[in-house]
Amino acid sequence: MNTKKGHKHLVWVAAFVAILAALPVFAADGDKSTFEGLITAMNGDSVTIKDANNVEHTINLTPATEYKMRKGLAAVRYERTERSSLMPGLPIIADVVAEGDHFNATAISFKSEQHRTAQQVQAGVAPTNSRMDNFGTYEALATTEVHFASGSAAISEQGKSDLMALAAQSKDTKDYRVVVQGFTDSTGDPAANQRLSTRRAAAVTNFLQQQAGLSPGRVQAGDGMGVAADAGTGSNANARKVVVKLVVDKGVQGNK
């Protein structure tokens, strides 16, 4: 066999294999899978979520989709809820089945604590949101972002100063609540990022309660949200953060 021809043949085979590997993989109709991530957009019957790898997935809601809220410390108890419970900023787990070029959700579940946090955060964005009925109409009076070094959950001196300022404003506010959410950039292992975001949120929550003197009943348990929605790709200092919101029921605030 001619050496040059053989070499050329191998090159063509390698190129063909590379092209096949680069082609998108589509699930066959009826294939089941699970997506986990943060809701970033809702449009009619479709919901877009961003997973821990910063990849977006769009799923369709159908009349057969079940919605479940997980309760308890171990989140093992379920309570049926409604489609209207979904909102941007809510972390969910979606069981889906492939149909054509899209995925239909058979079941969507989320934690009750994360649902409450998402409601409060949404209140700062859209105070007239009807999903706030169970918690009153909240508004965000102040927002502070505490930034962290890569891989760290240690609060900087600047962060401590900013938290002390927010705590002082909170103490002067009637019936306040403080919402705490931790985030990371998109580098590293997704599971490790989830743990790190939780550690950052816990560090800020503990500081507010132990150092800044806020009542534990007024500070929402910190939620680790994993990779920030605005993290982009690679290292991003602005995404390594904990977002702290001072929120209050507008009815209460109006009667001060």
Short mmCIF file of N, CA and C in Angstrom, two decimals, residues 29 31 38 168 197 254:
data_model
loop_
_atom_site.label_atom_id
_atom_site.label_comp_id
_atom_site.label_asym_id
_atom_site.label_seq_id
_atom_site.Cartn_x
_atom_site.Cartn_y
_atom_site.Cartn_z
N ASP A 29 -37.40 10.19 20.89
CA ASP A 29 -38.71 10.39 21.50
C ASP A 29 -38.92 9.38 22.63
N ASP A 31 -37.30 9.37 25.47
CA ASP A 31 -36.16 9.31 26.39
C ASP A 31 -36.41 10.23 27.59
N LEU A 38 -31.33 26.95 37.69
CA LEU A 38 -32.03 28.16 38.12
C LEU A 38 -32.88 28.69 36.97
N ALA A 168 -27.23 48.18 60.25
CA ALA A 168 -27.67 49.40 60.92
C ALA A 168 -28.97 49.91 60.32
N SER A 197 -20.92 28.11 47.27
CA SER A 197 -21.94 29.17 47.33
C SER A 197 -22.73 29.09 48.63
N GLY A 254 -45.58 51.29 54.99
CA GLY A 254 -46.42 52.47 54.78
C GLY A 254 -47.08 52.97 56.04
#
